[in-house]
Amino acid sequence: MGILDTGIRNAKNVRNYMFGPGSIQSLPKLLQAPRQNRDQRVGFFIDEFFKNNASILNNLAIESGDHVVFVPTEKEPTTDQIDSYLSAIREKNLNISAIVGMGGGITLDVAKAVANLLTNPGKAADYQGWDLVKNPAVYKIGIPTISGTGAEATRTCVMTNTKTGVKLGMNSDFTVYDQIILDSDLTSTVSRDQYFWTGMDTYVHCIEALAGSYRNAIGDAFSREAVNLCQQVFLSEDMMTSEAREKLMVASYLGGCAIATSYVGVVHPFSAGLSVVLGLHHCVSNCIVMRAVEEFYPEPYAEFWKMVEKQNIHIPEGVCRGLKDEEFDRLYASTIVHEKPLTNALGPNFGKILTREKVKETFLKM
Ligand code: NAD
Ligand code: ZN
């Protein structure tokens, strides 16, 4: 397969990024401008993990009258959940001049969606798609506390509409954070398995992008460096030293930038199937799918399992054993629907390769 044009010409990046251990202490200064008028309030969306962590919360300079939400992470965001966050702000009639999202991909996405809806009428589900957001969002700051999804860099915020089953973000330049703070001190408390699963999201995005046929020089450059950093982190003796955590935070950001001009491949569509049908979270799902993709990505497959072994990580197994035919039908439908990534990986006739039987066989390998 030759290299094909991605069709992407004009990519938006985060406007400002602050980096380095301890950089979160600059947050109060960044919030001075949005707090200029006395009635202006900041909306904080914070991963529930930090709810009782006074030493972290004290850095955020939360003021009385600010709107603080601790975001649950048991389930991935839904459009109804976003709408309810909006209603809570509207009921209090608050003048929100900045949104701060601090946490993993879930929390970063929730904060992006809320910031968009504060300046655009209607409901979250109205904006699931491409370039549907009409007005610039409220100024927003993203602070990742776990590395890998690249949500701090991308122009989307993934949400599921539980009524229609559609899992799709608000893909828009307005969704991109105005400011991010990459403080790797914040990731020291992540559990080892979760650190690996989420960190691997950037590795998987980038090996899929680099093996695809829709390519360009800038996407390749971001992807190659993100993969290089992941190799340094996950093939080292300890993936969670402060140096490794700093590298992984950069890999995540670069991986997010890579996605702006490239496409994923086979892993993400299968992973989406697991999320939609079995409710498994995105990053652990990717790792589970890696059990079954040796034929598509032989070298990354071997490297991935070497990393798993080196870091002694648990990857769930046998998740599709004993499922009913009806569930395999749904798995097939929710995988095959991802035409662009599958075309990127396998060409326009991907359906001839990924037959119903082949897809079922692949899920059974997981
Ligand atoms: P997450 O938000 O699902 O969090 C995973 C777990 O880590 C949670 O239990 C959380 O409380 C915990 N956690 C976070 N920071 C911690 C810390 N410092 N210490 C201890 N625990 C901590 O994490 P994720 O894997 O980063 O995000 C997955 C989500 O990201 C999914 O909803 C997925 O759809 C989304 N995603 C978004 C994009 C995008 O471009 N917007 C890209 C990929 C994935
Ligand atoms: Zn991903």
Tab-separated table of C-alpha atoms and ligand atoms in Angstrom:
chain	number	residue	atom	x	y	z
A	1	MET	CA	0.000	0.000	0.000
A	2	GLY	CA	1.316	3.466	-0.873
A	3	ILE	CA	1.177	6.535	1.361
A	4	LEU	CA	-2.216	8.285	1.142
A	5	ASP	CA	-3.150	11.892	1.833
A	6	THR	CA	-4.703	12.357	5.294
A	7	GLY	CA	-6.639	15.380	4.037
A	8	ILE	CA	-5.600	17.286	7.169
A	9	ARG	CA	-4.043	20.650	6.365
A	10	ASN	CA	-4.317	22.898	9.358
A	11	ALA	CA	-3.727	21.409	12.791
A	12	LYS	CA	-4.395	23.156	16.088
A	13	ASN	CA	-2.091	22.688	19.060
A	14	VAL	CA	-2.416	23.710	22.683
A	15	ARG	CA	-1.633	27.433	22.916
A	16	ASN	CA	0.657	27.338	25.952
A	17	TYR	CA	2.245	24.571	27.928
A	18	MET	CA	4.073	24.752	31.193
A	19	PHE	CA	6.212	21.805	32.183
A	20	GLY	CA	8.432	20.333	34.839
A	21	PRO	CA	7.985	18.907	38.329
A	22	GLY	CA	6.265	21.400	40.613
A	23	SER	CA	4.829	23.483	37.742
A	24	ILE	CA	1.319	23.135	39.189
A	25	GLN	CA	2.293	25.850	41.654
A	26	SER	CA	1.930	28.357	38.817
A	27	LEU	CA	-1.802	27.731	38.515
A	28	PRO	CA	-2.905	30.610	40.798
A	29	LYS	CA	-0.940	33.050	38.640
A	30	LEU	CA	-2.557	31.723	35.472
A	31	LEU	CA	-5.965	32.270	37.052
A	32	GLN	CA	-5.341	35.908	37.933
A	33	ALA	CA	-6.527	37.235	34.575
A	34	PRO	CA	-9.770	35.232	34.488
A	35	ARG	CA	-10.456	36.385	38.054
A	36	GLN	CA	-10.068	40.079	37.230
A	37	ASN	CA	-13.708	40.979	37.866
A	38	ARG	CA	-15.226	40.294	41.243
A	39	ASP	CA	-18.107	38.196	39.954
A	40	GLN	CA	-15.885	35.894	37.892
A	41	ARG	CA	-15.639	32.303	39.026
A	42	VAL	CA	-13.483	29.340	38.097
A	43	GLY	CA	-14.975	25.895	37.454
A	44	PHE	CA	-12.744	23.088	38.718
A	45	PHE	CA	-13.227	19.530	37.452
A	46	ILE	CA	-10.936	17.331	39.520
A	47	ASP	CA	-10.404	13.571	39.436
A	48	GLU	CA	-12.148	12.084	42.470
A	49	PHE	CA	-8.847	10.475	43.451
A	50	PHE	CA	-7.728	13.871	44.809
A	51	LYS	CA	-10.883	14.570	46.800
A	52	ASN	CA	-9.200	14.221	50.176
A	53	ASN	CA	-5.691	15.199	49.139
A	54	ALA	CA	-5.254	18.577	50.834
A	55	SER	CA	-1.638	19.028	49.778
A	56	ILE	CA	-2.616	18.859	46.088
A	57	LEU	CA	-5.864	20.806	46.436
A	58	ASN	CA	-4.067	23.615	48.270
A	59	ASN	CA	-1.992	24.293	45.151
A	60	LEU	CA	-5.072	25.077	43.103
A	61	ALA	CA	-6.054	28.318	44.852
A	62	ILE	CA	-9.728	27.428	44.896
A	63	GLU	CA	-11.728	30.433	46.132
A	64	SER	CA	-15.083	30.546	47.855
A	65	GLY	CA	-17.718	30.896	45.163
A	66	ASP	CA	-15.768	28.775	42.688
A	67	HIS	CA	-17.542	25.737	41.301
A	68	VAL	CA	-15.797	22.486	42.262
A	69	VAL	CA	-16.752	19.063	40.919
A	70	PHE	CA	-14.962	15.825	41.789
A	71	VAL	CA	-15.335	13.701	38.674
A	72	PRO	CA	-16.073	9.980	39.157
A	73	THR	CA	-13.912	7.648	37.080
A	74	GLU	CA	-15.643	4.322	37.498
A	75	LYS	CA	-17.382	4.835	34.150
A	76	GLU	CA	-16.317	6.831	31.094
A	77	PRO	CA	-18.205	10.120	30.502
A	78	THR	CA	-21.753	10.215	29.150
A	79	THR	CA	-23.516	13.085	27.416
A	80	ASP	CA	-26.177	13.122	30.177
A	81	GLN	CA	-23.453	13.509	32.774
A	82	ILE	CA	-22.036	16.536	30.930
A	83	ASP	CA	-25.530	18.050	30.662
A	84	SER	CA	-26.046	17.639	34.400
A	85	TYR	CA	-22.763	19.451	35.133
A	86	LEU	CA	-23.987	22.303	32.943
A	87	SER	CA	-27.356	22.465	34.679
A	88	ALA	CA	-25.635	22.699	38.062
A	89	ILE	CA	-23.636	25.727	36.889
A	90	ARG	CA	-26.689	27.379	35.290
A	91	GLU	CA	-28.823	26.832	38.379
A	92	LYS	CA	-26.302	28.780	40.446
A	93	ASN	CA	-26.202	31.457	37.729
A	94	LEU	CA	-22.397	31.564	37.895
A	95	ASN	CA	-20.201	33.691	35.667
A	96	ILE	CA	-17.528	31.098	34.841
A	97	SER	CA	-14.480	32.723	33.236
A	98	ALA	CA	-12.133	29.722	33.320
A	99	ILE	CA	-12.377	25.947	33.531
A	100	VAL	CA	-9.646	23.838	35.093
A	101	GLY	CA	-9.600	20.100	34.349
A	102	MET	CA	-7.224	18.064	36.501
A	103	GLY	CA	-7.026	14.289	36.248
A	104	GLY	CA	-6.928	11.449	33.752
A	105	GLY	CA	-8.485	11.297	30.302
A	106	ILE	CA	-11.987	11.110	31.759
A	107	THR	CA	-11.651	14.311	33.760
A	108	LEU	CA	-9.759	16.193	31.048
A	109	ASP	CA	-12.521	15.291	28.583
A	110	VAL	CA	-15.327	16.275	30.959
A	111	ALA	CA	-13.732	19.707	31.472
A	112	LYS	CA	-13.344	20.241	27.718
A	113	ALA	CA	-16.985	19.353	27.055
A	114	VAL	CA	-18.279	21.622	29.823
A	115	ALA	CA	-16.151	24.546	28.592
A	116	ASN	CA	-17.618	24.155	25.084
A	117	LEU	CA	-21.203	24.005	26.322
A	118	LEU	CA	-20.847	27.113	28.490
A	119	THR	CA	-20.654	29.190	25.289
A	120	ASN	CA	-22.787	27.081	22.952
A	121	PRO	CA	-26.531	26.427	23.304
A	122	GLY	CA	-28.112	22.982	23.547
A	123	LYS	CA	-26.916	19.682	24.865
A	124	ALA	CA	-23.682	17.687	24.759
A	125	ALA	CA	-25.099	15.170	22.265
A	126	ASP	CA	-25.755	17.994	19.750
A	127	TYR	CA	-22.001	18.427	19.340
A	128	GLN	CA	-20.857	14.802	18.962
A	129	GLY	CA	-19.187	14.851	15.564
A	130	TRP	CA	-16.856	17.050	13.567
A	131	ASP	CA	-16.705	20.856	13.739
A	132	LEU	CA	-20.192	21.322	15.168
A	133	VAL	CA	-19.104	23.670	17.983
A	134	LYS	CA	-19.789	27.235	16.753
A	135	ASN	CA	-18.444	29.551	19.473
A	136	PRO	CA	-15.041	29.508	21.203
A	137	ALA	CA	-15.157	27.753	24.572
A	138	VAL	CA	-14.453	29.374	27.923
A	139	TYR	CA	-10.689	29.680	28.614
A	140	LYS	CA	-9.536	26.309	29.888
A	141	ILE	CA	-6.504	24.821	31.580
A	142	GLY	CA	-5.729	21.089	31.512
A	143	ILE	CA	-3.587	19.360	34.130
A	144	PRO	CA	-3.000	15.659	33.436
A	145	THR	CA	-2.356	13.476	36.487
A	146	ILE	CA	-1.772	10.247	34.548
A	147	SER	CA	-0.011	10.009	31.179
A	148	GLY	CA	-0.961	8.312	27.950
A	149	THR	CA	-4.258	9.245	26.329
A	150	GLY	CA	-2.987	12.549	24.947
A	151	ALA	CA	-6.333	14.100	25.921
A	152	GLU	CA	-4.348	17.123	27.141
A	153	ALA	CA	-3.372	17.794	23.502
A	154	THR	CA	-6.238	16.659	21.285
A	155	ARG	CA	-9.250	18.393	19.747
A	156	THR	CA	-11.773	15.891	21.054
A	157	CYS	CA	-13.461	14.830	24.288
A	158	VAL	CA	-14.855	11.327	24.166
A	159	MET	CA	-18.419	10.849	25.490
A	160	THR	CA	-21.065	8.157	25.150
A	161	ASN	CA	-24.677	8.959	24.422
A	162	THR	CA	-26.337	6.173	26.383
A	163	LYS	CA	-29.629	6.563	24.478
A	164	THR	CA	-28.140	6.026	21.008
A	165	GLY	CA	-24.988	4.136	22.035
A	166	VAL	CA	-22.883	6.622	20.045
A	167	LYS	CA	-19.405	7.027	21.555
A	168	LEU	CA	-17.976	10.117	19.896
A	169	GLY	CA	-16.355	13.363	20.969
A	170	MET	CA	-16.796	17.037	20.122
A	171	ASN	CA	-14.064	17.179	17.468
A	172	SER	CA	-13.355	20.892	17.194
A	173	ASP	CA	-10.470	23.339	17.381
A	174	PHE	CA	-12.417	24.957	20.244
A	175	THR	CA	-12.015	21.741	22.258
A	176	VAL	CA	-8.215	22.124	22.484
A	177	TYR	CA	-6.927	23.387	25.847
A	178	ASP	CA	-5.658	26.990	25.889
A	179	GLN	CA	-3.095	26.104	28.531
A	180	ILE	CA	-1.789	22.845	29.940
A	181	ILE	CA	0.453	22.154	32.901
A	182	LEU	CA	2.663	19.076	32.555
A	183	ASP	CA	3.764	18.438	36.135
A	184	SER	CA	5.077	14.882	36.384
A	185	ASP	CA	5.087	15.009	40.209
A	186	LEU	CA	1.322	14.491	39.927
A	187	THR	CA	1.612	10.989	38.458
A	188	SER	CA	3.595	9.414	41.304
A	189	THR	CA	0.472	8.004	43.011
A	190	VAL	CA	-0.940	6.112	40.003
A	191	SER	CA	-1.119	2.322	40.519
A	192	ARG	CA	1.397	0.365	38.421
A	193	ASP	CA	-1.136	-1.491	36.276
A	194	GLN	CA	-3.148	1.659	35.551
A	195	TYR	CA	0.054	3.610	34.793
A	196	PHE	CA	1.031	0.971	32.220
A	197	TRP	CA	-2.437	0.585	30.630
A	198	THR	CA	-2.890	4.334	30.161
A	199	GLY	CA	0.743	4.943	29.161
A	200	MET	CA	0.372	2.305	26.476
A	201	ASP	CA	-2.460	4.257	24.844
A	202	THR	CA	0.114	6.599	23.358
A	203	TYR	CA	2.348	3.703	22.266
A	204	VAL	CA	-0.589	1.959	20.595
A	205	HIS	CA	-1.857	5.149	18.870
A	206	CYS	CA	1.578	5.796	17.482
A	207	ILE	CA	2.506	2.303	16.291
A	208	GLU	CA	-0.885	2.159	14.559
A	209	ALA	CA	-0.317	5.560	12.954
A	210	LEU	CA	3.193	4.662	11.786
A	211	ALA	CA	2.012	1.394	10.237
A	212	GLY	CA	-0.905	3.060	8.447
A	213	SER	CA	-1.223	4.334	4.909
A	214	TYR	CA	-2.637	7.820	5.645
A	215	ARG	CA	0.580	9.525	6.670
A	216	ASN	CA	2.487	12.792	6.661
A	217	ALA	CA	5.897	13.968	7.854
A	218	ILE	CA	4.729	15.836	10.941
A	219	GLY	CA	2.446	13.101	12.256
A	220	ASP	CA	5.242	10.585	11.728
A	221	ALA	CA	7.721	12.785	13.597
A	222	PHE	CA	5.438	13.155	16.640
A	223	SER	CA	4.654	9.421	16.596
A	224	ARG	CA	8.246	8.285	16.280
A	225	GLU	CA	9.384	10.363	19.242
A	226	ALA	CA	6.413	9.260	21.365
A	227	VAL	CA	7.245	5.601	20.633
A	228	ASN	CA	10.922	6.259	21.385
A	229	LEU	CA	10.057	7.745	24.787
A	230	CYS	CA	7.685	4.859	25.576
A	231	GLN	CA	10.471	2.396	24.781
A	232	GLN	CA	12.811	4.263	27.126
A	233	VAL	CA	10.189	4.175	29.884
A	234	PHE	CA	8.740	0.687	29.574
A	235	LEU	CA	11.926	-1.192	28.715
A	236	SER	CA	13.773	0.400	31.648
A	237	GLU	CA	14.145	-1.288	35.032
A	238	ASP	CA	11.501	0.907	36.657
A	239	MET	CA	8.867	2.677	34.557
A	240	MET	CA	7.875	4.953	37.463
A	241	THR	CA	11.062	6.754	38.459
A	242	SER	CA	10.662	10.539	38.386
A	243	GLU	CA	12.674	10.645	35.157
A	244	ALA	CA	10.484	7.970	33.549
A	245	ARG	CA	7.293	9.739	34.632
A	246	GLU	CA	8.530	12.982	33.096
A	247	LYS	CA	9.334	11.205	29.823
A	248	LEU	CA	5.951	9.484	29.711
A	249	MET	CA	4.175	12.794	30.237
A	250	VAL	CA	5.981	14.192	27.193
A	251	ALA	CA	5.243	11.016	25.195
A	252	SER	CA	1.551	11.413	25.980
A	253	TYR	CA	1.525	15.031	24.820
A	254	LEU	CA	3.413	14.203	21.595
A	255	GLY	CA	1.137	11.213	20.987
A	256	GLY	CA	-1.861	13.523	21.292
A	257	CYS	CA	-0.266	15.917	18.774
A	258	ALA	CA	0.386	12.977	16.426
A	259	ILE	CA	-3.273	12.005	16.430
A	260	ALA	CA	-4.223	15.474	15.158
A	261	THR	CA	-2.762	14.645	11.752
A	262	SER	CA	-2.969	10.858	11.553
A	263	TYR	CA	-5.235	7.888	12.139
A	264	VAL	CA	-5.187	4.825	14.348
A	265	GLY	CA	-5.378	1.297	12.923
A	266	VAL	CA	-6.705	-2.131	13.920
A	267	VAL	CA	-6.282	-2.011	17.707
A	268	HIS	CA	-8.544	0.969	18.420
A	269	PRO	CA	-11.604	-0.361	16.527
A	270	PHE	CA	-11.430	-3.708	18.365
A	271	SER	CA	-10.832	-1.853	21.607
A	272	ALA	CA	-13.910	0.276	20.960
A	273	GLY	CA	-15.880	-2.954	20.501
A	274	LEU	CA	-14.806	-4.150	23.952
A	275	SER	CA	-15.727	-0.780	25.493
A	276	VAL	CA	-19.137	-0.562	23.844
A	277	VAL	CA	-20.241	-4.179	24.391
A	278	LEU	CA	-18.443	-5.179	27.593
A	279	GLY	CA	-18.028	-1.739	29.198
A	280	LEU	CA	-14.255	-2.119	29.534
A	281	HIS	CA	-12.272	1.121	29.844
A	282	HIS	CA	-10.404	2.388	26.799
A	283	CYS	CA	-6.794	1.889	27.875
A	284	VAL	CA	-7.089	-1.556	29.430
A	285	SER	CA	-9.118	-2.601	26.361
A	286	ASN	CA	-6.239	-1.628	24.061
A	287	CYS	CA	-3.895	-3.808	26.099
A	288	ILE	CA	-6.334	-6.726	25.921
A	289	VAL	CA	-6.588	-6.317	22.129
A	290	MET	CA	-2.789	-6.494	21.932
A	291	ARG	CA	-3.181	-10.227	22.716
A	292	ALA	CA	-4.721	-10.764	19.297
A	293	VAL	CA	-2.912	-8.553	16.788
A	294	GLU	CA	0.411	-10.287	16.185
A	295	GLU	CA	-0.414	-10.830	12.509
A	296	PHE	CA	-1.120	-7.105	11.956
A	297	TYR	CA	1.694	-5.596	14.045
A	298	PRO	CA	4.353	-8.306	14.557
A	299	GLU	CA	7.213	-6.154	15.881
A	300	PRO	CA	5.177	-3.880	18.190
A	301	TYR	CA	3.360	-7.002	19.399
A	302	ALA	CA	6.628	-8.621	20.475
A	303	GLU	CA	7.864	-5.388	22.038
A	304	PHE	CA	4.597	-4.791	23.885
A	305	TRP	CA	4.689	-8.216	25.553
A	306	LYS	CA	8.339	-7.728	26.455
A	307	MET	CA	7.340	-4.504	28.229
A	308	VAL	CA	4.459	-6.248	30.025
A	309	GLU	CA	6.858	-8.884	31.295
A	310	LYS	CA	9.578	-6.431	32.230
A	311	GLN	CA	7.211	-4.285	34.303
A	312	ASN	CA	5.250	-7.289	35.608
A	313	ILE	CA	1.835	-5.966	34.563
A	314	HIS	CA	-1.515	-7.722	34.707
A	315	ILE	CA	-3.443	-7.751	31.416
A	316	PRO	CA	-6.910	-9.365	31.706
A	317	GLU	CA	-7.405	-12.491	29.600
A	318	GLY	CA	-10.317	-14.475	28.181
A	319	VAL	CA	-12.753	-11.554	28.314
A	320	CYS	CA	-14.802	-12.814	25.335
A	321	ARG	CA	-14.979	-16.478	26.273
A	322	GLY	CA	-18.507	-17.789	26.669
A	323	LEU	CA	-20.207	-14.782	25.058
A	324	LYS	CA	-23.478	-15.370	23.161
A	325	ASP	CA	-23.821	-15.070	19.351
A	326	GLU	CA	-25.805	-11.889	19.852
A	327	GLU	CA	-22.876	-10.361	21.749
A	328	PHE	CA	-20.408	-11.372	19.033
A	329	ASP	CA	-22.725	-9.700	16.499
A	330	ARG	CA	-22.577	-6.495	18.508
A	331	LEU	CA	-18.799	-6.778	18.874
A	332	TYR	CA	-18.522	-7.200	15.109
A	333	ALA	CA	-20.778	-4.211	14.381
A	334	SER	CA	-19.024	-1.891	16.839
A	335	THR	CA	-15.592	-2.814	15.450
A	336	ILE	CA	-16.271	-2.740	11.719
A	337	VAL	CA	-18.001	0.657	11.938
A	338	HIS	CA	-14.574	2.348	12.278
A	339	GLU	CA	-13.967	2.620	8.545
A	340	LYS	CA	-11.242	5.234	8.470
A	341	PRO	CA	-8.794	3.529	10.874
A	342	LEU	CA	-9.480	0.112	9.331
A	343	THR	CA	-8.898	1.502	5.844
A	344	ASN	CA	-5.731	3.143	7.171
A	345	ALA	CA	-4.480	-0.225	8.404
A	346	LEU	CA	-5.834	-2.736	5.905
A	347	GLY	CA	-6.931	-0.814	2.815
A	348	PRO	CA	-10.406	-0.089	1.432
A	349	ASN	CA	-11.286	-3.787	1.256
A	350	PHE	CA	-10.764	-4.306	4.986
A	351	GLY	CA	-14.186	-5.997	5.157
A	352	LYS	CA	-12.841	-8.907	3.098
A	353	ILE	CA	-10.074	-9.438	5.666
A	354	LEU	CA	-12.153	-8.788	8.771
A	355	THR	CA	-15.038	-11.139	8.023
A	356	ARG	CA	-17.586	-11.866	10.733
A	357	GLU	CA	-15.854	-15.179	11.478
A	358	LYS	CA	-12.378	-13.579	11.551
A	359	VAL	CA	-13.553	-10.849	13.920
A	360	LYS	CA	-15.070	-13.439	16.275
A	361	GLU	CA	-11.861	-15.495	16.155
A	362	THR	CA	-9.844	-12.379	16.968
A	363	PHE	CA	-12.014	-11.505	19.973
A	364	LEU	CA	-11.701	-15.098	21.212
A	365	LYS	CA	-7.891	-14.730	21.239
A	366	MET	CA	-8.221	-11.969	23.832
B	1	NAD	P1	-8.986	7.793	33.700
B	1	NAD	O1	-9.442	9.184	33.701
B	1	NAD	O2	-9.877	6.708	33.238
B	1	NAD	O3	-8.428	7.402	35.127
B	1	NAD	C1	-7.943	6.108	35.384
B	1	NAD	C2	-7.797	5.890	36.875
B	1	NAD	O4	-6.613	6.545	37.335
B	1	NAD	C3	-8.938	6.455	37.681
B	1	NAD	O5	-9.250	5.546	38.700
B	1	NAD	C4	-8.360	7.736	38.266
B	1	NAD	O6	-8.983	8.119	39.454
B	1	NAD	C5	-6.929	7.329	38.481
B	1	NAD	N1	-5.954	8.398	38.577
B	1	NAD	C6	-5.756	9.460	37.758
B	1	NAD	N2	-4.696	10.185	38.172
B	1	NAD	C7	-4.232	9.576	39.277
B	1	NAD	C8	-3.142	9.839	40.158
B	1	NAD	N3	-2.290	10.860	39.950
B	1	NAD	N4	-2.935	8.998	41.186
B	1	NAD	C9	-3.725	7.921	41.380
B	1	NAD	N5	-4.768	7.626	40.591
B	1	NAD	C10	-5.008	8.449	39.547
B	1	NAD	O7	-7.632	7.687	32.903
B	1	NAD	P2	-7.149	7.621	31.436
B	1	NAD	O8	-6.790	6.225	31.150
B	1	NAD	O9	-6.147	8.713	31.331
B	1	NAD	O10	-8.365	8.099	30.522
B	1	NAD	C11	-9.257	7.255	29.847
B	1	NAD	C12	-10.298	8.133	29.191
B	1	NAD	O11	-9.663	8.958	28.228
B	1	NAD	C13	-11.397	7.396	28.459
B	1	NAD	O12	-12.641	7.961	28.816
B	1	NAD	C14	-11.098	7.649	26.994
B	1	NAD	O13	-12.245	7.671	26.187
B	1	NAD	C15	-10.451	9.007	27.062
B	1	NAD	N6	-9.564	9.314	25.930
B	1	NAD	C16	-9.628	10.576	25.427
B	1	NAD	C17	-8.835	10.947	24.371
B	1	NAD	C18	-8.923	12.326	23.805
B	1	NAD	O14	-8.222	12.638	22.854
B	1	NAD	N7	-9.734	13.184	24.342
B	1	NAD	C19	-7.928	10.036	23.805
B	1	NAD	C20	-7.878	8.753	24.348
B	1	NAD	C21	-8.702	8.402	25.413
B	2	ZN	ZN	-6.555	5.518	22.505
